[in-house]
Amino acid sequence: MRAGLLGVGWDDHSSHARGPAGAPAHIRAALHDPAGNRYAPDLTDVLSKGALHDHGDVTLPGGDEDVERITAAAAAVLESGDALLALGGDHAVTYPLMRAVAARHPGVRIVHIDAHPDLYDDFEGDPLSHASPFARIMEQGLATRLIQIGIRADTPHLRAQAERFGVWSYVSDDIESALVAIASLGDGPVYLSIDLDGLDPAFAPGVNHHEPGGLTVREVLRVIDALPGTVVGADIVELSPGRDLNGVTAKVAATLAKSLIARMAKSYG
Ligand code: MN
Ligand code: MN
């Protein structure tokens, strides 16, 4: 499958600080940076027409209808036959994206990299909060399995939610167990959701919620390499460009996107 890039500049439901709405342009620029390399390690030309098609950004004027607009835009990417590669926004984008993914690929499983479980029933009264997408996804049956990796900001409520939804949860120093769990998913559709704060702030400083003790870039690349089955979609969220240092976090996002584009190019079905 070809990767269909969709920019999702949406941070209306961030709890602490805004910023991720501006991320798509920064990740695109890093992806196309002529000082970088357009080939993935397996020598896939990730910028070639056969590997990547840019569907542009979702138009988001604000208000309640934005949720529907994001779902509709993701559905259009999937209907074109491309795998969905959504870039930008805060983690609230994953719920409207998964509505489209689950409709097209029933039985999809999610691998989720994050410092936070994002399973709040609601956060500060907002059920669409960027701290709540996986509660909405699991209670609506939009995924048949959720594997969370890099978790290090848990609470009693979040732990109870994880048990309620049967989440497989791995702290950031348990990457080997997480890789075994991913492999056990076997054939079928898989979606990868990457919150950049799952990485250590040393690798990805350009996020609004620093949680030291996180994953390395190479560990996240290992997760991508370990994904089984058909990778039907992915998102890379929570880049806050105003917090970045020399664009290094945007570059990390682009590097992860390149690996995903190459992985999607090898997915069929
Ligand atoms: Mn998150
Ligand atoms: Mn997070």
CSV table of C-alpha atoms and ligand atoms in Angstrom, one decimal:
chain,number,residue,atom,x,y,z
A,1,MET,CA,0.0,0.0,0.0
A,2,ARG,CA,1.0,3.6,-0.6
A,3,ALA,CA,1.2,6.0,2.3
A,4,GLY,CA,-1.4,8.7,2.0
A,5,LEU,CA,-0.2,11.7,4.0
A,6,LEU,CA,-2.9,13.8,5.8
A,7,GLY,CA,-2.0,16.9,7.8
A,8,VAL,CA,-4.3,17.3,10.8
A,9,GLY,CA,-3.6,20.6,12.5
A,10,TRP,CA,-6.0,20.3,15.4
A,11,ASP,CA,-5.3,21.2,19.0
A,12,ASP,CA,-8.6,22.6,20.2
A,13,HIS,CA,-8.8,19.8,22.9
A,14,SER,CA,-5.3,20.2,24.4
A,15,SER,CA,-5.4,20.4,28.1
A,16,HIS,CA,-2.3,22.4,29.0
A,17,ALA,CA,-0.9,24.4,26.1
A,18,ARG,CA,-1.7,24.8,22.4
A,19,GLY,CA,0.8,24.3,19.6
A,20,PRO,CA,0.4,20.9,17.8
A,21,ALA,CA,-2.0,22.6,15.3
A,22,GLY,CA,1.1,24.0,13.6
A,23,ALA,CA,2.9,20.7,13.3
A,24,PRO,CA,2.0,19.5,9.8
A,25,ALA,CA,4.0,22.1,8.0
A,26,HIS,CA,7.1,21.5,10.1
A,27,ILE,CA,7.0,17.7,9.7
A,28,ARG,CA,6.4,18.0,5.9
A,29,ALA,CA,9.4,20.4,5.7
A,30,ALA,CA,11.6,18.0,7.6
A,31,LEU,CA,10.4,15.1,5.4
A,32,HIS,CA,11.3,17.0,2.3
A,33,ASP,CA,14.5,18.6,3.7
A,34,PRO,CA,17.1,18.4,0.9
A,35,ALA,CA,19.8,18.1,3.5
A,36,GLY,CA,18.2,14.8,4.5
A,37,ASN,CA,18.0,11.4,2.7
A,38,ARG,CA,14.9,10.3,0.8
A,39,TYR,CA,15.7,6.6,1.1
A,40,ALA,CA,14.6,4.4,4.0
A,41,PRO,CA,17.1,1.8,5.3
A,42,ASP,CA,15.6,-0.8,3.0
A,43,LEU,CA,16.3,1.6,0.1
A,44,THR,CA,12.6,2.5,-0.5
A,45,ASP,CA,12.4,6.0,-2.0
A,46,VAL,CA,9.9,7.3,0.5
A,47,LEU,CA,9.2,10.5,-1.5
A,48,SER,CA,8.5,8.6,-4.8
A,49,LYS,CA,4.9,8.6,-6.2
A,50,GLY,CA,4.7,4.9,-5.6
A,51,ALA,CA,5.4,5.3,-1.9
A,52,LEU,CA,3.8,8.6,-0.8
A,53,HIS,CA,0.9,10.7,-1.9
A,54,ASP,CA,0.2,13.9,-0.1
A,55,HIS,CA,-3.6,14.5,0.4
A,56,GLY,CA,-3.0,17.9,2.0
A,57,ASP,CA,-4.3,19.2,5.3
A,58,VAL,CA,-7.9,18.8,6.7
A,59,THR,CA,-9.6,22.2,6.6
A,60,LEU,CA,-10.6,22.8,10.2
A,61,PRO,CA,-12.5,26.1,10.8
A,62,GLY,CA,-13.2,25.1,14.5
A,63,GLY,CA,-16.3,24.0,16.3
A,64,ASP,CA,-18.0,20.7,16.9
A,65,GLU,CA,-18.0,19.7,13.2
A,66,ASP,CA,-14.2,19.4,13.1
A,67,VAL,CA,-14.5,15.9,14.5
A,68,GLU,CA,-16.7,14.9,11.5
A,69,ARG,CA,-14.3,16.7,9.1
A,70,ILE,CA,-11.3,14.7,10.3
A,71,THR,CA,-13.1,11.4,10.1
A,72,ALA,CA,-14.3,12.3,6.5
A,73,ALA,CA,-10.9,13.3,5.4
A,74,ALA,CA,-9.3,10.1,6.8
A,75,ALA,CA,-12.1,8.1,5.1
A,76,ALA,CA,-11.3,9.7,1.8
A,77,VAL,CA,-7.6,8.8,2.1
A,78,LEU,CA,-8.5,5.2,2.9
A,79,GLU,CA,-11.0,5.0,0.0
A,80,SER,CA,-8.3,6.1,-2.4
A,81,GLY,CA,-6.6,2.8,-1.5
A,82,ASP,CA,-3.8,4.4,0.4
A,83,ALA,CA,-2.8,3.6,4.0
A,84,LEU,CA,-3.4,6.6,6.3
A,85,LEU,CA,-0.4,8.5,7.5
A,86,ALA,CA,-1.8,11.4,9.6
A,87,LEU,CA,0.7,14.0,10.8
A,88,GLY,CA,0.3,16.7,13.4
A,89,GLY,CA,-2.3,17.8,15.9
A,90,ASP,CA,-2.6,16.7,19.5
A,91,HIS,CA,-3.7,13.2,20.5
A,92,ALA,CA,-7.3,14.1,20.2
A,93,VAL,CA,-7.0,13.5,16.5
A,94,THR,CA,-6.7,9.7,16.9
A,95,TYR,CA,-10.4,9.2,17.9
A,96,PRO,CA,-11.9,10.8,14.7
A,97,LEU,CA,-9.2,9.1,12.6
A,98,MET,CA,-9.9,5.6,14.1
A,99,ARG,CA,-13.6,6.0,13.3
A,100,ALA,CA,-12.6,6.0,9.6
A,101,VAL,CA,-10.0,3.3,10.0
A,102,ALA,CA,-12.3,0.9,11.9
A,103,ALA,CA,-15.1,1.4,9.3
A,104,ARG,CA,-12.7,0.4,6.5
A,105,HIS,CA,-10.7,-2.2,8.4
A,106,PRO,CA,-12.8,-4.0,11.0
A,107,GLY,CA,-10.8,-5.9,13.6
A,108,VAL,CA,-7.9,-3.4,13.5
A,109,ARG,CA,-5.4,-3.5,16.4
A,110,ILE,CA,-3.6,-0.5,17.8
A,111,VAL,CA,0.0,-0.1,18.9
A,112,HIS,CA,0.3,3.1,20.9
A,113,ILE,CA,3.5,4.8,21.9
A,114,ASP,CA,3.1,7.5,24.7
A,115,ALA,CA,4.2,8.5,28.1
A,116,HIS,CA,0.5,8.8,29.0
A,117,PRO,CA,-2.3,6.1,28.6
A,118,ASP,CA,-4.8,8.8,27.3
A,119,LEU,CA,-7.6,6.7,28.8
A,120,TYR,CA,-9.4,9.4,30.9
A,121,ASP,CA,-13.1,8.9,30.9
A,122,ASP,CA,-13.0,12.7,30.4
A,123,PHE,CA,-10.3,15.2,31.3
A,124,GLU,CA,-11.4,18.4,33.0
A,125,GLY,CA,-14.9,17.8,31.7
A,126,ASP,CA,-13.9,17.2,28.0
A,127,PRO,CA,-14.6,13.7,26.7
A,128,LEU,CA,-12.7,14.7,23.4
A,129,SER,CA,-9.6,15.8,25.3
A,130,HIS,CA,-6.2,14.7,24.0
A,131,ALA,CA,-6.0,12.8,27.3
A,132,SER,CA,-9.1,10.7,26.4
A,133,PRO,CA,-9.0,9.3,22.8
A,134,PHE,CA,-8.3,5.7,23.7
A,135,ALA,CA,-11.2,5.6,26.1
A,136,ARG,CA,-13.5,6.7,23.3
A,137,ILE,CA,-11.9,4.2,20.9
A,138,MET,CA,-12.1,1.2,23.2
A,139,GLU,CA,-15.7,1.9,24.5
A,140,GLN,CA,-16.9,2.2,20.9
A,141,GLY,CA,-15.1,-1.0,19.8
A,142,LEU,CA,-12.9,0.8,17.2
A,143,ALA,CA,-10.0,-1.5,18.0
A,144,THR,CA,-9.9,-5.2,19.0
A,145,ARG,CA,-6.6,-4.8,20.9
A,146,LEU,CA,-4.7,-1.9,22.4
A,147,ILE,CA,-1.0,-2.2,23.2
A,148,GLN,CA,0.6,0.8,25.0
A,149,ILE,CA,4.3,1.3,25.1
A,150,GLY,CA,6.4,3.8,27.0
A,151,ILE,CA,3.9,4.5,29.7
A,152,ARG,CA,5.3,6.4,32.7
A,153,ALA,CA,2.5,8.8,33.8
A,154,ASP,CA,-0.1,6.5,35.2
A,155,THR,CA,-2.9,7.2,37.8
A,156,PRO,CA,-5.3,4.9,39.7
A,157,HIS,CA,-8.1,6.0,37.4
A,158,LEU,CA,-6.1,5.3,34.3
A,159,ARG,CA,-5.0,1.9,35.6
A,160,ALA,CA,-8.6,1.0,36.2
A,161,GLN,CA,-9.5,2.1,32.7
A,162,ALA,CA,-6.7,0.0,31.3
A,163,GLU,CA,-8.0,-3.0,33.1
A,164,ARG,CA,-11.6,-2.2,32.0
A,165,PHE,CA,-10.5,-2.2,28.3
A,166,GLY,CA,-8.1,-5.1,28.6
A,167,VAL,CA,-5.1,-2.9,27.6
A,168,TRP,CA,-1.7,-4.5,27.3
A,169,SER,CA,0.5,-1.8,28.9
A,170,TYR,CA,4.4,-1.6,28.9
A,171,VAL,CA,6.5,0.9,30.8
A,172,SER,CA,9.4,2.4,28.8
A,173,ASP,CA,12.1,0.1,30.1
A,174,ASP,CA,10.1,-3.0,29.1
A,175,ILE,CA,10.6,-2.6,25.4
A,176,GLU,CA,11.6,-6.3,24.8
A,177,SER,CA,8.3,-7.5,26.3
A,178,ALA,CA,6.4,-5.0,24.2
A,179,LEU,CA,8.1,-6.3,21.0
A,180,VAL,CA,7.0,-9.9,21.9
A,181,ALA,CA,3.4,-8.7,22.5
A,182,ILE,CA,3.4,-6.9,19.1
A,183,ALA,CA,4.6,-10.0,17.3
A,184,SER,CA,1.8,-12.0,18.9
A,185,LEU,CA,-0.8,-9.9,17.1
A,186,GLY,CA,-0.2,-11.9,13.9
A,187,ASP,CA,-1.9,-11.2,10.6
A,188,GLY,CA,-4.6,-8.6,10.1
A,189,PRO,CA,-4.9,-4.8,10.1
A,190,VAL,CA,-2.6,-2.8,12.5
A,191,TYR,CA,-2.6,0.9,13.3
A,192,LEU,CA,0.3,2.7,15.0
A,193,SER,CA,-0.3,5.9,17.0
A,194,ILE,CA,2.9,7.7,18.0
A,195,ASP,CA,2.7,10.5,20.7
A,196,LEU,CA,6.1,12.1,20.5
A,197,ASP,CA,6.2,12.5,24.3
A,198,GLY,CA,6.6,8.7,24.4
A,199,LEU,CA,10.2,9.4,23.4
A,200,ASP,CA,12.5,10.8,26.0
A,201,PRO,CA,12.6,14.6,26.0
A,202,ALA,CA,16.3,14.3,25.2
A,203,PHE,CA,15.3,13.0,21.8
A,204,ALA,CA,12.0,14.8,21.3
A,205,PRO,CA,12.0,18.1,23.3
A,206,GLY,CA,9.3,19.8,21.1
A,207,VAL,CA,6.3,18.5,23.0
A,208,ASN,CA,4.1,20.2,25.6
A,209,HIS,CA,4.4,17.5,28.3
A,210,HIS,CA,7.9,16.5,29.1
A,211,GLU,CA,8.2,13.1,30.9
A,212,PRO,CA,11.8,12.1,31.3
A,213,GLY,CA,12.7,8.4,31.2
A,214,GLY,CA,11.3,7.7,27.8
A,215,LEU,CA,12.0,5.7,24.6
A,216,THR,CA,14.9,6.3,22.3
A,217,VAL,CA,14.4,7.0,18.6
A,218,ARG,CA,15.9,3.5,17.8
A,219,GLU,CA,13.4,1.8,20.2
A,220,VAL,CA,10.5,3.4,18.3
A,221,LEU,CA,12.1,2.4,15.0
A,222,ARG,CA,12.3,-1.2,16.4
A,223,VAL,CA,8.5,-1.0,17.2
A,224,ILE,CA,7.8,0.0,13.6
A,225,ASP,CA,10.0,-2.8,12.2
A,226,ALA,CA,8.2,-5.3,14.5
A,227,LEU,CA,4.7,-4.4,13.3
A,228,PRO,CA,3.1,-7.6,11.9
A,229,GLY,CA,0.2,-7.9,9.5
A,230,THR,CA,-1.0,-5.0,7.3
A,231,VAL,CA,-0.1,-1.5,8.5
A,232,VAL,CA,-3.3,0.3,7.4
A,233,GLY,CA,-2.7,3.5,9.2
A,234,ALA,CA,-0.6,5.6,11.6
A,235,ASP,CA,-0.4,9.0,13.2
A,236,ILE,CA,2.4,11.0,14.7
A,237,VAL,CA,1.1,13.6,17.1
A,238,GLU,CA,1.9,16.1,19.8
A,239,LEU,CA,4.7,18.0,18.0
A,240,SER,CA,4.6,21.5,19.4
A,241,PRO,CA,6.8,23.5,17.1
A,242,GLY,CA,7.3,26.5,19.4
A,243,ARG,CA,8.8,24.2,22.0
A,244,ASP,CA,11.2,22.5,19.5
A,245,LEU,CA,15.0,23.0,19.5
A,246,ASN,CA,16.6,23.4,16.1
A,247,GLY,CA,13.7,21.5,14.5
A,248,VAL,CA,15.1,18.2,16.0
A,249,THR,CA,11.7,16.9,17.1
A,250,ALA,CA,10.2,17.6,13.7
A,251,LYS,CA,13.2,15.7,12.2
A,252,VAL,CA,12.5,12.8,14.5
A,253,ALA,CA,8.8,12.8,13.4
A,254,ALA,CA,10.0,12.8,9.8
A,255,THR,CA,12.4,9.9,10.4
A,256,LEU,CA,9.6,7.9,12.0
A,257,ALA,CA,7.4,8.8,9.1
A,258,LYS,CA,10.0,7.6,6.6
A,259,SER,CA,10.2,4.2,8.3
A,260,LEU,CA,6.4,4.0,8.3
A,261,ILE,CA,6.1,4.9,4.6
A,262,ALA,CA,8.6,2.1,3.8
A,263,ARG,CA,6.7,-0.3,6.0
A,264,MET,CA,3.4,0.6,4.4
A,265,ALA,CA,4.9,0.1,1.0
A,266,LYS,CA,5.5,-3.5,2.0
A,267,SER,CA,1.9,-4.0,3.3
A,268,TYR,CA,-0.7,-5.6,1.1
A,269,GLY,CA,-4.3,-6.4,1.5
B,1,MN,MN,-1.0,11.0,23.9
B,2,MN,MN,1.6,11.9,25.9
